[in-house]
XYZ file of C-alpha atoms in Angstrom:
225
model
C -42.808 53.325 12.230
C -42.189 49.670 13.111
C -40.150 47.960 10.394
C -39.764 44.549 12.092
C -42.189 42.107 13.647
C -42.358 41.935 17.432
C -41.312 38.348 18.261
C -43.288 38.569 21.547
C -46.514 39.453 19.740
C -49.066 36.658 19.371
C -50.024 38.043 15.963
C -46.388 38.063 14.831
C -45.897 34.493 16.005
C -48.957 33.423 14.001
C -47.645 35.227 10.921
C -44.316 33.436 11.163
C -45.984 30.057 11.646
C -48.469 30.563 8.813
C -45.880 31.924 6.412
C -43.599 28.928 6.873
C -46.541 26.676 6.029
C -47.534 28.858 3.067
C -43.982 28.881 1.705
C -43.954 25.081 1.857
C -47.313 24.919 0.064
C -46.021 27.307 -2.609
C -42.879 25.231 -3.115
C -44.829 21.966 -3.535
C -47.418 23.672 -5.739
C -44.697 25.155 -7.926
C -43.146 21.728 -8.395
C -46.528 20.211 -9.352
C -47.245 23.046 -11.805
C -43.868 22.490 -13.470
C -44.517 18.738 -13.784
C -48.013 19.249 -15.206
C -46.756 21.987 -17.521
C -44.056 19.677 -18.853
C -46.702 16.987 -19.382
C -48.974 19.299 -21.381
C -46.084 20.833 -23.323
C -45.006 17.363 -24.453
C -48.468 16.275 -25.608
C -48.138 18.135 -28.903
C -45.205 15.967 -29.882
C -46.605 12.610 -28.719
C -50.263 12.846 -29.695
C -51.275 13.551 -33.280
C -54.909 14.250 -32.468
C -54.148 17.402 -30.446
C -56.300 20.138 -31.972
C -55.794 22.884 -29.411
C -52.454 24.395 -28.609
C -51.981 22.894 -25.161
C -48.276 23.625 -25.506
C -48.824 27.306 -24.655
C -50.718 26.374 -21.505
C -47.975 23.891 -20.615
C -45.165 26.436 -20.863
C -47.317 28.953 -19.003
C -47.692 26.529 -16.102
C -43.938 25.887 -16.072
C -43.225 29.625 -15.786
C -45.875 30.059 -13.085
C -44.388 27.107 -11.190
C -40.927 28.689 -11.305
C -42.410 31.949 -10.019
C -43.971 30.074 -7.073
C -40.592 28.501 -6.307
C -38.992 31.951 -6.162
C -41.869 33.358 -4.092
C -41.673 30.477 -1.603
C -37.926 31.073 -1.151
C -38.563 34.785 -0.639
C -41.278 33.944 1.908
C -38.893 31.799 3.946
C -36.181 34.484 3.912
C -38.396 37.382 4.990
C -40.096 35.257 7.662
C -36.683 34.419 9.149
C -35.667 38.091 9.137
C -39.072 39.166 10.501
C -39.139 42.204 8.200
C -42.558 43.889 8.296
C -42.209 45.780 4.980
C -41.013 42.647 3.207
C -43.909 40.727 4.714
C -46.407 43.242 3.332
C -44.891 42.840 -0.140
C -45.062 39.063 0.267
C -48.749 39.245 1.203
C -49.508 41.393 -1.842
C -47.739 38.872 -4.067
C -49.697 36.093 -2.366
C -52.991 37.838 -3.106
C -51.995 38.091 -6.782
C -51.111 34.383 -6.789
C -54.537 33.509 -5.342
C -56.296 35.397 -8.154
C -54.035 33.807 -10.759
C -54.754 30.331 -9.378
C -58.489 31.012 -9.501
C -58.101 32.068 -13.154
C -56.010 28.947 -13.891
C -58.720 26.713 -12.374
C -61.401 28.359 -14.509
C -59.241 28.174 -17.640
C -58.375 24.500 -17.074
C -62.033 23.468 -16.740
C -63.188 25.540 -19.734
C -60.213 24.493 -21.841
C -60.812 20.816 -21.039
C -64.369 20.851 -22.381
C -63.288 22.621 -25.567
C -60.337 20.275 -26.046
C -62.491 17.144 -25.780
C -65.158 18.450 -28.173
C -62.676 19.550 -30.818
C -60.665 16.339 -30.510
C -63.811 14.263 -31.041
C -64.787 16.358 -34.074
C -61.312 15.930 -35.576
C -61.402 12.151 -35.092
C -64.857 11.945 -36.684
C -63.657 13.887 -39.744
C -60.548 11.711 -40.094
C -62.622 8.530 -39.952
C -65.261 9.886 -42.344
C -62.581 10.841 -44.887
C -60.517 7.677 -44.463
C -61.785 6.006 -47.673
C -62.780 9.264 -49.356
C -59.573 11.279 -49.130
C -56.662 10.831 -51.511
C -54.282 11.946 -48.753
C -52.247 9.019 -47.519
C -51.035 11.144 -44.615
C -54.525 11.316 -43.076
C -54.910 7.550 -43.378
C -51.527 7.029 -41.757
C -52.551 9.255 -38.847
C -55.695 7.190 -38.231
C -53.862 3.883 -38.583
C -51.063 5.017 -36.272
C -53.493 6.239 -33.597
C -55.488 2.997 -33.679
C -52.411 0.785 -33.550
C -50.561 2.766 -30.862
C -53.586 3.025 -28.558
C -55.126 -0.361 -29.486
C -58.418 1.316 -30.271
C -60.960 1.520 -33.096
C -63.298 4.340 -34.108
C -64.099 7.419 -32.038
C -66.229 5.973 -29.242
C -66.340 2.357 -30.472
C -65.737 0.202 -33.595
C -69.351 0.988 -34.536
C -68.164 4.364 -35.862
C -66.904 2.458 -38.905
C -70.026 1.568 -40.894
C -70.925 0.065 -44.263
C -70.016 3.269 -46.072
C -66.745 3.523 -44.135
C -65.305 -0.023 -43.978
C -63.110 -0.890 -41.027
C -59.362 -0.584 -41.756
C -56.870 -3.273 -40.857
C -55.507 -1.053 -38.089
C -58.686 -1.736 -36.079
C -57.371 -5.243 -35.395
C -54.262 -6.511 -33.692
C -51.238 -6.972 -35.912
C -51.475 -10.730 -35.388
C -54.806 -10.764 -37.246
C -54.243 -12.553 -40.583
C -57.717 -12.013 -42.063
C -59.641 -8.933 -43.188
C -60.520 -6.834 -40.129
C -64.258 -6.575 -39.515
C -66.930 -6.302 -36.774
C -66.711 -10.039 -36.073
C -62.920 -10.303 -36.107
C -61.418 -12.147 -33.153
C -58.637 -9.584 -32.705
C -60.820 -6.470 -33.096
C -60.028 -3.553 -30.768
C -63.228 -2.800 -28.835
C -62.196 0.493 -27.222
C -62.793 3.812 -28.998
C -59.862 6.181 -29.614
C -61.254 9.334 -28.008
C -60.491 8.411 -24.396
C -56.883 7.186 -24.869
C -55.957 10.152 -27.087
C -57.486 12.861 -24.874
C -57.732 11.226 -21.441
C -54.230 12.144 -20.267
C -54.683 15.826 -21.099
C -58.173 15.970 -19.570
C -57.045 14.312 -16.343
C -54.113 16.715 -16.211
C -56.395 19.739 -16.675
C -58.849 18.546 -14.007
C -55.970 17.982 -11.589
C -54.664 21.489 -12.322
C -58.106 22.957 -11.551
C -58.386 21.026 -8.270
C -54.813 21.881 -7.273
C -55.346 25.592 -7.970
C -58.555 25.741 -5.906
C -57.077 23.903 -2.901
C -53.879 25.992 -2.926
C -55.810 29.243 -3.251
C -57.840 28.324 -0.162
C -54.735 27.395 1.835
C -52.941 30.579 0.788
C -55.984 32.676 1.678
C -55.962 31.082 5.135
C -52.367 32.200 5.651
C -53.470 35.821 5.250
C -55.984 35.651 8.087
C -54.206 34.920 11.389
C -54.475 38.577 12.441
C -57.939 39.248 10.985
């Protein structure tokens, strides 16, 4: 039984060429997954409106990225040695990676929709309870979000109505009068986009990255089909 690739075989030459490309793709993809995972893992500590545990997804992406780094290194080594058995194992691992990336893409898109809806609901509750709750902590959260992101309300300042008067945090700190709809220094942007936009863009990029990489990796399995 042949245990090494025949260097004179056209099929073997294609395998070597494709596997070098695939290993490079895996290495770059692993790096991007680690960066995006670190971004999502840090959101919990920088954004008080996070209502879904994106930290778990972030650490999961970091681990998957490290695995891709290891797999890409293994791919380069076995391609250099032209070991047929090792190449078969590499292809099996690659097939698993393709399925995992497809699952990651699906999860990122589904998770993004849920994250945005729950974030909006949380903001609406915080604003509704701003003048009704005795908890100063909730008021501080709203004020901090509006001041840090220079925003007001959920989608717009109109979310603060007659029954829920606009807080001073809806206006720039330089405003010396009571903050209201006609204030010169009123923040016009709602708080939903700046508080969730970074995570949503990250999740959409993860989905796109996973789909593109899965297609490229599938291509690397087909030179001898």
